[in-house]
């Protein structure tokens, strides 16, 4: 499994437990509550 470095993107949805992240390749990831991150879309 590849290792990714993530930067968190702050949005108001963070207050209810939905977090967005961006990896070093510019792809967006989403995390719902305590579940693992998953790729939101594959665009840059």
CSV table of N, CA and C in Angstrom, one decimal, residues 8 11-21 30-36:
chain,number,residue,atom,x,y,z
A,8,UNK,N,-4.7,18.7,5.4
A,8,UNK,CA,-6.1,18.9,5.7
A,8,UNK,C,-6.6,20.2,5.1
A,11,UNK,N,-12.9,23.0,6.3
A,11,UNK,CA,-14.3,23.4,5.8
A,11,UNK,C,-15.2,23.4,7.1
A,12,UNK,N,-16.3,24.1,7.0
A,12,UNK,CA,-17.3,24.0,8.1
A,12,UNK,C,-17.8,22.6,8.4
A,13,UNK,N,-17.7,21.7,7.4
A,13,UNK,CA,-18.2,20.3,7.5
A,13,UNK,C,-17.3,19.6,8.6
A,14,UNK,N,-16.1,20.1,8.9
A,14,UNK,CA,-15.2,19.5,9.9
A,14,UNK,C,-15.9,19.5,11.2
A,15,UNK,N,-16.8,20.5,11.5
A,15,UNK,CA,-17.5,20.6,12.8
A,15,UNK,C,-18.4,19.4,13.0
A,16,UNK,N,-18.9,18.8,11.9
A,16,UNK,CA,-19.8,17.6,12.1
A,16,UNK,C,-19.1,16.3,11.8
A,17,UNK,N,-17.8,16.3,11.5
A,17,UNK,CA,-17.1,15.1,11.4
A,17,UNK,C,-16.7,14.7,10.0
A,18,UNK,N,-16.9,15.6,9.0
A,18,UNK,CA,-16.5,15.2,7.6
A,18,UNK,C,-15.3,16.1,7.3
A,19,UNK,N,-14.2,15.4,7.0
A,19,UNK,CA,-12.9,16.1,6.7
A,19,UNK,C,-12.4,15.8,5.3
A,20,UNK,N,-11.8,16.9,4.7
A,20,UNK,CA,-11.3,16.8,3.4
A,20,UNK,C,-9.7,16.9,3.5
A,21,UNK,N,-9.0,16.2,2.6
A,21,UNK,CA,-7.6,16.2,2.6
A,21,UNK,C,-7.1,16.3,1.1
A,30,UNK,N,-11.6,12.2,1.1
A,30,UNK,CA,-12.6,12.6,2.1
A,30,UNK,C,-12.6,11.5,3.2
A,31,UNK,N,-12.9,12.0,4.4
A,31,UNK,CA,-13.0,11.1,5.6
A,31,UNK,C,-14.3,11.4,6.3
A,32,UNK,N,-15.1,10.3,6.5
A,32,UNK,CA,-16.4,10.5,7.3
A,32,UNK,C,-16.2,9.9,8.6
A,33,UNK,N,-16.3,10.8,9.6
A,33,UNK,CA,-16.2,10.4,11.0
A,33,UNK,C,-14.9,9.6,11.3
A,34,UNK,N,-15.0,8.4,11.7
A,34,UNK,CA,-13.8,7.6,12.1
A,34,UNK,C,-13.4,6.6,11.0
A,35,UNK,N,-14.1,6.6,9.9
A,35,UNK,CA,-13.8,5.7,8.8
A,35,UNK,C,-12.5,6.1,8.1
A,36,UNK,N,-11.8,5.2,7.4
A,36,UNK,CA,-10.6,5.5,6.6
A,36,UNK,C,-10.9,6.5,5.5
